[in-house]
mmCIF file of N, CA and C in Angstrom:
data_model
loop_
_atom_site.group_PDB
_atom_site.id
_atom_site.type_symbol
_atom_site.label_atom_id
_atom_site.label_comp_id
_atom_site.label_asym_id
_atom_site.label_seq_id
_atom_site.Cartn_x
_atom_site.Cartn_y
_atom_site.Cartn_z
ATOM 1 N N MET U 1 0.849 -1.176 0.000
ATOM 2 C CA MET U 1 0.000 0.000 0.000
ATOM 3 C C MET U 1 0.892 1.235 0.000
ATOM 4 N N HIS U 2 1.110 1.832 -1.168
ATOM 5 C CA HIS U 2 1.953 3.012 -1.249
ATOM 6 C C HIS U 2 1.239 4.275 -0.801
ATOM 7 N N GLU U 3 -0.057 4.194 -0.549
ATOM 8 C CA GLU U 3 -0.802 5.351 -0.066
ATOM 9 C C GLU U 3 -0.267 5.852 1.277
ATOM 10 N N MET U 4 0.253 4.933 2.105
ATOM 11 C CA MET U 4 0.808 5.350 3.397
ATOM 12 C C MET U 4 2.019 6.257 3.182
ATOM 13 N N SER U 5 2.917 5.885 2.286
ATOM 14 C CA SER U 5 4.083 6.735 2.039
ATOM 15 C C SER U 5 3.679 8.036 1.343
ATOM 16 N N LEU U 6 2.640 7.996 0.522
ATOM 17 C CA LEU U 6 2.138 9.233 -0.089
ATOM 18 C C LEU U 6 1.615 10.183 0.988
ATOM 19 N N CYS U 7 0.907 9.646 1.970
ATOM 20 C CA CYS U 7 0.385 10.476 3.053
ATOM 21 C C CYS U 7 1.509 11.064 3.895
ATOM 22 N N ARG U 8 2.557 10.310 4.092
ATOM 23 C CA ARG U 8 3.704 10.849 4.831
ATOM 24 C C ARG U 8 4.344 11.990 4.049
ATOM 25 N N ALA U 9 4.416 11.861 2.734
ATOM 26 C CA ALA U 9 4.959 12.938 1.900
ATOM 27 C C ALA U 9 4.046 14.161 1.940
ATOM 28 N N ILE U 10 2.739 13.948 1.907
ATOM 29 C CA ILE U 10 1.785 15.054 2.012
ATOM 30 C C ILE U 10 1.994 15.775 3.338
ATOM 31 N N ALA U 11 2.095 15.012 4.421
ATOM 32 C CA ALA U 11 2.276 15.609 5.748
ATOM 33 C C ALA U 11 3.563 16.428 5.805
ATOM 34 N N GLY U 12 4.626 15.938 5.188
ATOM 35 C CA GLY U 12 5.878 16.685 5.155
ATOM 36 C C GLY U 12 5.726 18.014 4.440
ATOM 37 N N ALA U 13 5.036 18.009 3.314
ATOM 38 C CA ALA U 13 4.799 19.247 2.566
ATOM 39 C C ALA U 13 3.926 20.204 3.372
ATOM 40 N N VAL U 14 2.929 19.669 4.047
ATOM 41 C CA VAL U 14 2.033 20.499 4.849
ATOM 42 C C VAL U 14 2.807 21.161 5.989
ATOM 43 N N ARG U 15 3.628 20.399 6.671
ATOM 44 C CA ARG U 15 4.411 20.964 7.781
ATOM 45 C C ARG U 15 5.335 22.080 7.288
ATOM 46 N N ARG U 16 5.965 21.873 6.134
ATOM 47 C CA ARG U 16 6.881 22.882 5.590
ATOM 48 C C ARG U 16 6.166 24.178 5.214
ATOM 49 N N HIS U 17 4.908 24.084 4.804
ATOM 50 C CA HIS U 17 4.217 25.259 4.269
ATOM 51 C C HIS U 17 3.134 25.836 5.180
ATOM 52 N N SER U 18 2.906 25.233 6.334
ATOM 53 C CA SER U 18 1.840 25.714 7.215
ATOM 54 C C SER U 18 2.312 26.808 8.156
ATOM 55 N N GLY U 19 3.611 27.050 8.212
ATOM 56 C CA GLY U 19 4.126 28.120 9.055
ATOM 57 C C GLY U 19 3.860 27.913 10.529
ATOM 58 N N GLY U 20 3.731 26.666 10.951
ATOM 59 C CA GLY U 20 3.480 26.379 12.363
ATOM 60 C C GLY U 20 2.042 26.607 12.795
ATOM 61 N N LEU U 21 1.178 26.993 11.865
ATOM 62 C CA LEU U 21 -0.234 27.219 12.187
ATOM 63 C C LEU U 21 -0.997 25.895 12.240
ATOM 64 N N HIS U 22 -2.132 25.923 12.915
ATOM 65 C CA HIS U 22 -3.003 24.750 12.989
ATOM 66 C C HIS U 22 -3.605 24.495 11.608
ATOM 67 N N VAL U 23 -3.514 23.270 11.121
ATOM 68 C CA VAL U 23 -4.020 22.929 9.789
ATOM 69 C C VAL U 23 -5.404 22.294 9.918
ATOM 70 N N ASP U 24 -6.368 22.886 9.221
ATOM 71 C CA ASP U 24 -7.742 22.387 9.247
ATOM 72 C C ASP U 24 -8.044 21.470 8.064
ATOM 73 N N VAL U 25 -7.621 21.878 6.864
ATOM 74 C CA VAL U 25 -7.928 21.129 5.645
ATOM 75 C C VAL U 25 -6.702 21.101 4.744
ATOM 76 N N VAL U 26 -6.464 19.936 4.160
ATOM 77 C CA VAL U 26 -5.416 19.763 3.156
ATOM 78 C C VAL U 26 -6.117 19.312 1.880
ATOM 79 N N ARG U 27 -5.912 20.051 0.795
ATOM 80 C CA ARG U 27 -6.524 19.696 -0.488
ATOM 81 C C ARG U 27 -5.459 19.124 -1.411
ATOM 82 N N VAL U 28 -5.790 17.966 -1.992
ATOM 83 C CA VAL U 28 -4.841 17.273 -2.857
ATOM 84 C C VAL U 28 -5.535 16.919 -4.167
ATOM 85 N N ARG U 29 -4.875 17.216 -5.274
ATOM 86 C CA ARG U 29 -5.372 16.857 -6.609
ATOM 87 C C ARG U 29 -4.697 15.545 -7.011
ATOM 88 N N VAL U 30 -5.519 14.539 -7.356
ATOM 89 C CA VAL U 30 -5.008 13.207 -7.691
ATOM 90 C C VAL U 30 -5.525 12.797 -9.064
ATOM 91 N N GLY U 31 -4.608 12.563 -9.985
ATOM 92 C CA GLY U 31 -4.969 12.123 -11.326
ATOM 93 C C GLY U 31 -5.293 10.642 -11.368
ATOM 94 N N ALA U 32 -6.191 10.286 -12.269
ATOM 95 C CA ALA U 32 -6.641 8.898 -12.401
ATOM 96 C C ALA U 32 -5.517 7.947 -12.795
ATOM 97 N N LEU U 33 -4.468 8.457 -13.424
ATOM 98 C CA LEU U 33 -3.375 7.598 -13.872
ATOM 99 C C LEU U 33 -2.316 7.378 -12.802
ATOM 100 N N ARG U 34 -2.476 7.942 -11.634
ATOM 101 C CA ARG U 34 -1.498 7.836 -10.551
ATOM 102 C C ARG U 34 -1.603 6.527 -9.772
ATOM 103 N N GLN U 35 -2.544 5.702 -10.096
ATOM 104 C CA GLN U 35 -2.722 4.412 -9.430
ATOM 105 C C GLN U 35 -2.836 4.576 -7.913
ATOM 106 N N VAL U 36 -3.615 5.567 -7.507
ATOM 107 C CA VAL U 36 -3.899 5.813 -6.103
ATOM 108 C C VAL U 36 -5.348 5.431 -5.858
ATOM 109 N N VAL U 37 -5.578 4.666 -4.808
ATOM 110 C CA VAL U 37 -6.944 4.308 -4.423
ATOM 111 C C VAL U 37 -7.415 5.381 -3.436
ATOM 112 N N PRO U 38 -8.382 6.225 -3.845
ATOM 113 C CA PRO U 38 -8.790 7.339 -2.991
ATOM 114 C C PRO U 38 -9.207 6.923 -1.582
ATOM 115 N N GLU U 39 -9.936 5.825 -1.459
ATOM 116 C CA GLU U 39 -10.379 5.370 -0.143
ATOM 117 C C GLU U 39 -9.186 4.975 0.731
ATOM 118 N N SER U 40 -8.186 4.346 0.136
ATOM 119 C CA SER U 40 -6.985 3.968 0.880
ATOM 120 C C SER U 40 -6.192 5.203 1.297
ATOM 121 N N LEU U 41 -6.094 6.184 0.399
ATOM 122 C CA LEU U 41 -5.385 7.412 0.725
ATOM 123 C C LEU U 41 -6.068 8.119 1.893
ATOM 124 N N SER U 42 -7.391 8.197 1.855
ATOM 125 C CA SER U 42 -8.139 8.839 2.941
ATOM 126 C C SER U 42 -7.950 8.100 4.258
ATOM 127 N N PHE U 43 -7.995 6.779 4.214
ATOM 128 C CA PHE U 43 -7.788 5.993 5.431
ATOM 129 C C PHE U 43 -6.380 6.195 5.979
ATOM 130 N N CYS U 44 -5.387 6.108 5.114
ATOM 131 C CA CYS U 44 -3.994 6.279 5.557
ATOM 132 C C CYS U 44 -3.780 7.660 6.144
ATOM 133 N N TRP U 45 -4.451 8.671 5.596
ATOM 134 C CA TRP U 45 -4.317 10.017 6.138
ATOM 135 C C TRP U 45 -4.764 10.064 7.592
ATOM 136 N N THR U 46 -5.840 9.372 7.931
ATOM 137 C CA THR U 46 -6.325 9.390 9.322
ATOM 138 C C THR U 46 -5.303 8.777 10.274
ATOM 139 N N VAL U 47 -4.486 7.878 9.784
ATOM 140 C CA VAL U 47 -3.434 7.271 10.601
ATOM 141 C C VAL U 47 -2.225 8.197 10.679
ATOM 142 N N VAL U 48 -1.775 8.693 9.533
ATOM 143 C CA VAL U 48 -0.557 9.499 9.458
ATOM 144 C C VAL U 48 -0.707 10.843 10.166
ATOM 145 N N ARG U 49 -1.846 11.477 10.034
ATOM 146 C CA ARG U 49 -1.998 12.833 10.590
ATOM 147 C C ARG U 49 -1.774 12.876 12.091
ATOM 148 N N ASP U 50 -2.141 11.805 12.800
ATOM 149 C CA ASP U 50 -1.931 11.778 14.245
ATOM 150 C C ASP U 50 -0.453 11.727 14.600
ATOM 151 N N PHE U 51 0.340 11.027 13.813
ATOM 152 C CA PHE U 51 1.767 10.907 14.073
ATOM 153 C C PHE U 51 2.567 12.093 13.544
ATOM 154 N N GLU U 52 1.941 12.910 12.735
ATOM 155 C CA GLU U 52 2.624 14.055 12.123
ATOM 156 C C GLU U 52 2.173 15.385 12.728
ATOM 157 N N ALA U 53 1.571 15.339 13.913
ATOM 158 C CA ALA U 53 1.108 16.544 14.617
ATOM 159 C C ALA U 53 0.105 17.350 13.794
ATOM 160 N N LEU U 54 -0.764 16.644 13.070
ATOM 161 C CA LEU U 54 -1.830 17.266 12.286
ATOM 162 C C LEU U 54 -3.166 16.596 12.627
ATOM 163 N N PRO U 55 -3.497 16.473 13.914
ATOM 164 C CA PRO U 55 -4.612 15.610 14.321
ATOM 165 C C PRO U 55 -5.983 16.006 13.797
ATOM 166 N N ASP U 56 -6.190 17.277 13.495
ATOM 167 C CA ASP U 56 -7.513 17.727 13.031
ATOM 168 C C ASP U 56 -7.573 17.978 11.537
ATOM 169 N N ALA U 57 -6.473 17.775 10.837
ATOM 170 C CA ALA U 57 -6.410 18.106 9.411
ATOM 171 C C ALA U 57 -7.217 17.105 8.584
ATOM 172 N N GLU U 58 -8.212 17.627 7.901
ATOM 173 C CA GLU U 58 -9.024 16.800 7.014
ATOM 174 C C GLU U 58 -8.389 16.792 5.624
ATOM 175 N N LEU U 59 -8.511 15.676 4.944
ATOM 176 C CA LEU U 59 -7.977 15.538 3.590
ATOM 177 C C LEU U 59 -9.131 15.630 2.598
ATOM 178 N N GLU U 60 -9.045 16.591 1.686
ATOM 179 C CA GLU U 60 -10.035 16.718 0.613
ATOM 180 C C GLU U 60 -9.347 16.378 -0.701
ATOM 181 N N LEU U 61 -9.916 15.427 -1.407
ATOM 182 C CA LEU U 61 -9.328 14.977 -2.669
ATOM 183 C C LEU U 61 -10.105 15.528 -3.850
ATOM 184 N N GLU U 62 -9.370 16.029 -4.818
ATOM 185 C CA GLU U 62 -9.948 16.406 -6.105
ATOM 186 C C GLU U 62 -9.462 15.355 -7.095
ATOM 187 N N LEU U 63 -10.365 14.532 -7.567
ATOM 188 C CA LEU U 63 -10.015 13.447 -8.477
ATOM 189 C C LEU U 63 -10.096 13.946 -9.914
ATOM 190 N N VAL U 64 -8.986 13.820 -10.631
ATOM 191 C CA VAL U 64 -8.883 14.337 -11.995
ATOM 192 C C VAL U 64 -8.927 13.160 -12.971
ATOM 193 N N PRO U 65 -9.910 13.134 -13.865
ATOM 194 C CA PRO U 65 -9.956 12.050 -14.848
ATOM 195 C C PRO U 65 -8.826 12.180 -15.858
ATOM 196 N N ALA U 66 -8.502 11.079 -16.486
ATOM 197 C CA ALA U 66 -7.471 11.086 -17.525
ATOM 198 C C ALA U 66 -8.089 11.575 -18.832
ATOM 199 N N ALA U 67 -7.331 12.400 -19.543
ATOM 200 C CA ALA U 67 -7.768 12.868 -20.857
ATOM 201 C C ALA U 67 -6.576 12.802 -21.805
ATOM 202 N N VAL U 68 -6.868 12.488 -23.055
ATOM 203 C CA VAL U 68 -5.809 12.347 -24.056
ATOM 204 C C VAL U 68 -6.185 13.097 -25.332
ATOM 205 N N ARG U 69 -5.153 13.387 -26.122
ATOM 206 C CA ARG U 69 -5.330 13.911 -27.481
ATOM 207 C C ARG U 69 -4.691 12.891 -28.403
ATOM 208 N N CYS U 70 -5.447 12.425 -29.367
ATOM 209 C CA CYS U 70 -4.967 11.411 -30.301
ATOM 210 C C CYS U 70 -4.136 12.070 -31.390
ATOM 211 N N ARG U 71 -2.958 11.532 -31.617
ATOM 212 C CA ARG U 71 -2.091 12.057 -32.680
ATOM 213 C C ARG U 71 -2.524 11.550 -34.054
ATOM 214 N N GLN U 72 -3.326 10.493 -34.094
ATOM 215 C CA GLN U 72 -3.803 9.941 -35.372
ATOM 216 C C GLN U 72 -5.026 10.699 -35.894
ATOM 217 N N CYS U 73 -6.054 10.809 -35.058
ATOM 218 C CA CYS U 73 -7.304 11.418 -35.537
ATOM 219 C C CYS U 73 -7.539 12.819 -34.988
ATOM 220 N N GLY U 74 -6.727 13.264 -34.008
ATOM 221 C CA GLY U 74 -6.850 14.611 -33.466
ATOM 222 C C GLY U 74 -7.907 14.776 -32.393
ATOM 223 N N ALA U 75 -8.620 13.723 -32.070
ATOM 224 C CA ALA U 75 -9.693 13.820 -31.080
ATOM 225 C C ALA U 75 -9.109 13.981 -29.677
ATOM 226 N N GLU U 76 -9.829 14.739 -28.846
ATOM 227 C CA GLU U 76 -9.523 14.835 -27.423
ATOM 228 C C GLU U 76 -10.649 14.132 -26.690
ATOM 229 N N ALA U 77 -10.266 13.316 -25.710
ATOM 230 C CA ALA U 77 -11.293 12.534 -25.025
ATOM 231 C C ALA U 77 -10.860 12.202 -23.606
ATOM 232 N N THR U 78 -11.858 12.002 -22.762
ATOM 233 C CA THR U 78 -11.630 11.502 -21.412
ATOM 234 C C THR U 78 -11.535 9.990 -21.493
ATOM 235 N N ILE U 79 -10.575 9.446 -20.776
ATOM 236 C CA ILE U 79 -10.375 7.996 -20.752
ATOM 237 C C ILE U 79 -11.108 7.433 -19.539
ATOM 238 N N THR U 80 -11.953 6.472 -19.774
ATOM 239 C CA THR U 80 -12.722 5.901 -18.670
ATOM 240 C C THR U 80 -12.092 4.636 -18.102
ATOM 241 N N SER U 81 -11.246 3.992 -18.861
ATOM 242 C CA SER U 81 -10.588 2.774 -18.395
ATOM 243 C C SER U 81 -9.311 3.110 -17.648
ATOM 244 N N ARG U 82 -9.077 2.449 -16.541
ATOM 245 C CA ARG U 82 -7.825 2.638 -15.812
ATOM 246 C C ARG U 82 -6.694 1.840 -16.449
ATOM 247 N N TRP U 83 -7.023 0.975 -17.388
ATOM 248 C CA TRP U 83 -6.035 0.029 -17.909
ATOM 249 C C TRP U 83 -5.654 0.271 -19.359
ATOM 250 N N SER U 84 -6.301 1.225 -20.025
ATOM 251 C CA SER U 84 -6.023 1.424 -21.441
ATOM 252 C C SER U 84 -6.007 2.907 -21.770
ATOM 253 N N LEU U 85 -5.009 3.327 -22.516
ATOM 254 C CA LEU U 85 -4.918 4.711 -22.970
ATOM 255 C C LEU U 85 -5.153 4.823 -24.467
ATOM 256 N N LEU U 86 -5.940 3.935 -25.017
ATOM 257 C CA LEU U 86 -6.266 4.005 -26.438
ATOM 258 C C LEU U 86 -7.253 5.127 -26.700
ATOM 259 N N CYS U 87 -7.122 5.731 -27.863
ATOM 260 C CA CYS U 87 -8.090 6.739 -28.271
ATOM 261 C C CYS U 87 -9.463 6.077 -28.360
ATOM 262 N N PRO U 88 -10.468 6.627 -27.675
ATOM 263 C CA PRO U 88 -11.787 6.009 -27.726
ATOM 264 C C PRO U 88 -12.481 6.158 -29.084
ATOM 265 N N HIS U 89 -11.943 7.035 -29.957
ATOM 266 C CA HIS U 89 -12.563 7.254 -31.262
ATOM 267 C C HIS U 89 -12.005 6.329 -32.345
ATOM 268 N N CYS U 90 -10.667 6.250 -32.429
ATOM 269 C CA CYS U 90 -10.074 5.443 -33.507
ATOM 270 C C CYS U 90 -9.252 4.259 -32.981
ATOM 271 N N ARG U 91 -9.161 4.131 -31.661
ATOM 272 C CA ARG U 91 -8.453 3.023 -30.982
ATOM 273 C C ARG U 91 -6.932 3.081 -31.159
ATOM 274 N N SER U 92 -6.390 4.193 -31.584
ATOM 275 C CA SER U 92 -4.940 4.342 -31.723
ATOM 276 C C SER U 92 -4.300 4.453 -30.342
ATOM 277 N N ALA U 93 -3.100 3.909 -30.221
ATOM 278 C CA ALA U 93 -2.329 4.033 -28.983
ATOM 279 C C ALA U 93 -1.396 5.244 -29.029
ATOM 280 N N ASP U 94 -1.392 5.966 -30.133
ATOM 281 C CA ASP U 94 -0.525 7.130 -30.291
ATOM 282 C C ASP U 94 -1.252 8.357 -29.741
ATOM 283 N N VAL U 95 -1.221 8.489 -28.417
ATOM 284 C CA VAL U 95 -1.944 9.579 -27.755
ATOM 285 C C VAL U 95 -1.004 10.383 -26.868
ATOM 286 N N GLU U 96 -1.384 11.635 -26.657
ATOM 287 C CA GLU U 96 -0.695 12.515 -25.717
ATOM 288 C C GLU U 96 -1.601 12.658 -24.495
ATOM 289 N N VAL U 97 -1.069 12.407 -23.309
ATOM 290 C CA VAL U 97 -1.849 12.559 -22.081
ATOM 291 C C VAL U 97 -1.958 14.048 -21.762
ATOM 292 N N LEU U 98 -3.196 14.535 -21.643
ATOM 293 C CA LEU U 98 -3.445 15.943 -21.341
ATOM 294 C C LEU U 98 -3.587 16.189 -19.845
ATOM 295 N N CYS U 99 -4.203 15.250 -19.151
ATOM 296 C CA CYS U 99 -4.338 15.358 -17.699
ATOM 297 C C CYS U 99 -4.628 13.974 -17.133
ATOM 298 N N GLY U 100 -4.456 13.868 -15.836
ATOM 299 C CA GLY U 100 -4.684 12.593 -15.162
ATOM 300 C C GLY U 100 -3.444 12.050 -14.484
ATOM 301 N N GLU U 101 -2.313 12.759 -14.630
ATOM 302 C CA GLU U 101 -1.069 12.322 -13.994
ATOM 303 C C GLU U 101 -0.727 13.156 -12.757
ATOM 304 N N GLU U 102 -1.635 14.035 -12.338
ATOM 305 C CA GLU U 102 -1.370 14.937 -11.227
ATOM 306 C C GLU U 102 -1.297 14.203 -9.885
ATOM 307 N N PHE U 103 -0.474 14.721 -9.024
ATOM 308 C CA PHE U 103 -0.495 14.396 -7.596
ATOM 309 C C PHE U 103 0.113 15.601 -6.910
ATOM 310 N N LEU U 104 -0.741 16.461 -6.350
ATOM 311 C CA LEU U 104 -0.304 17.777 -5.927
ATOM 312 C C LEU U 104 -1.118 18.268 -4.737
ATOM 313 N N VAL U 105 -0.424 18.744 -3.701
ATOM 314 C CA VAL U 105 -1.108 19.457 -2.631
ATOM 315 C C VAL U 105 -1.421 20.836 -3.191
ATOM 316 N N THR U 106 -2.709 21.164 -3.291
ATOM 317 C CA THR U 106 -3.104 22.413 -3.939
ATOM 318 C C THR U 106 -3.338 23.557 -2.962
ATOM 319 N N SER U 107 -3.812 23.234 -1.748
ATOM 320 C CA SER U 107 -4.045 24.326 -0.789
ATOM 321 C C SER U 107 -4.209 23.771 0.615
ATOM 322 N N LEU U 108 -4.064 24.681 1.570
ATOM 323 C CA LEU U 108 -4.250 24.370 2.987
ATOM 324 C C LEU U 108 -5.187 25.399 3.579
ATOM 325 N N ASP U 109 -6.045 24.975 4.495
ATOM 326 C CA ASP U 109 -6.787 25.898 5.341
ATOM 327 C C ASP U 109 -6.138 25.829 6.709
ATOM 328 N N VAL U 110 -5.693 26.967 7.215
ATOM 329 C CA VAL U 110 -5.037 27.015 8.517
ATOM 330 C C VAL U 110 -5.765 28.000 9.418
ATOM 331 N N SER U 111 -5.568 27.832 10.723
ATOM 332 C CA SER U 111 -6.175 28.772 11.682
ATOM 333 C C SER U 111 -5.209 29.034 12.813
#
């Protein structure tokens, strides 16, 4: 379960950028291609936050679907399969990933 190490990395970033203030909410953008299970990430956060002096910090996830642009037919499309990056229009594998690879702490609410 790599979600535990991801949560530890999130906590490290939060500590560095919170300025010693109490953290209420941590917002994280997670792309569909990152192979992160949102429920596991949320569960691991509840464990990690207590050990990282962030006991009240809630984790809010923004899940970003994968989208591609096909180099063969030019179509842009959202990919619904977690296992295939084929163009849904012409089935070509020659695609450029437009989004879905994100993993980023986007904001903190502090008090």
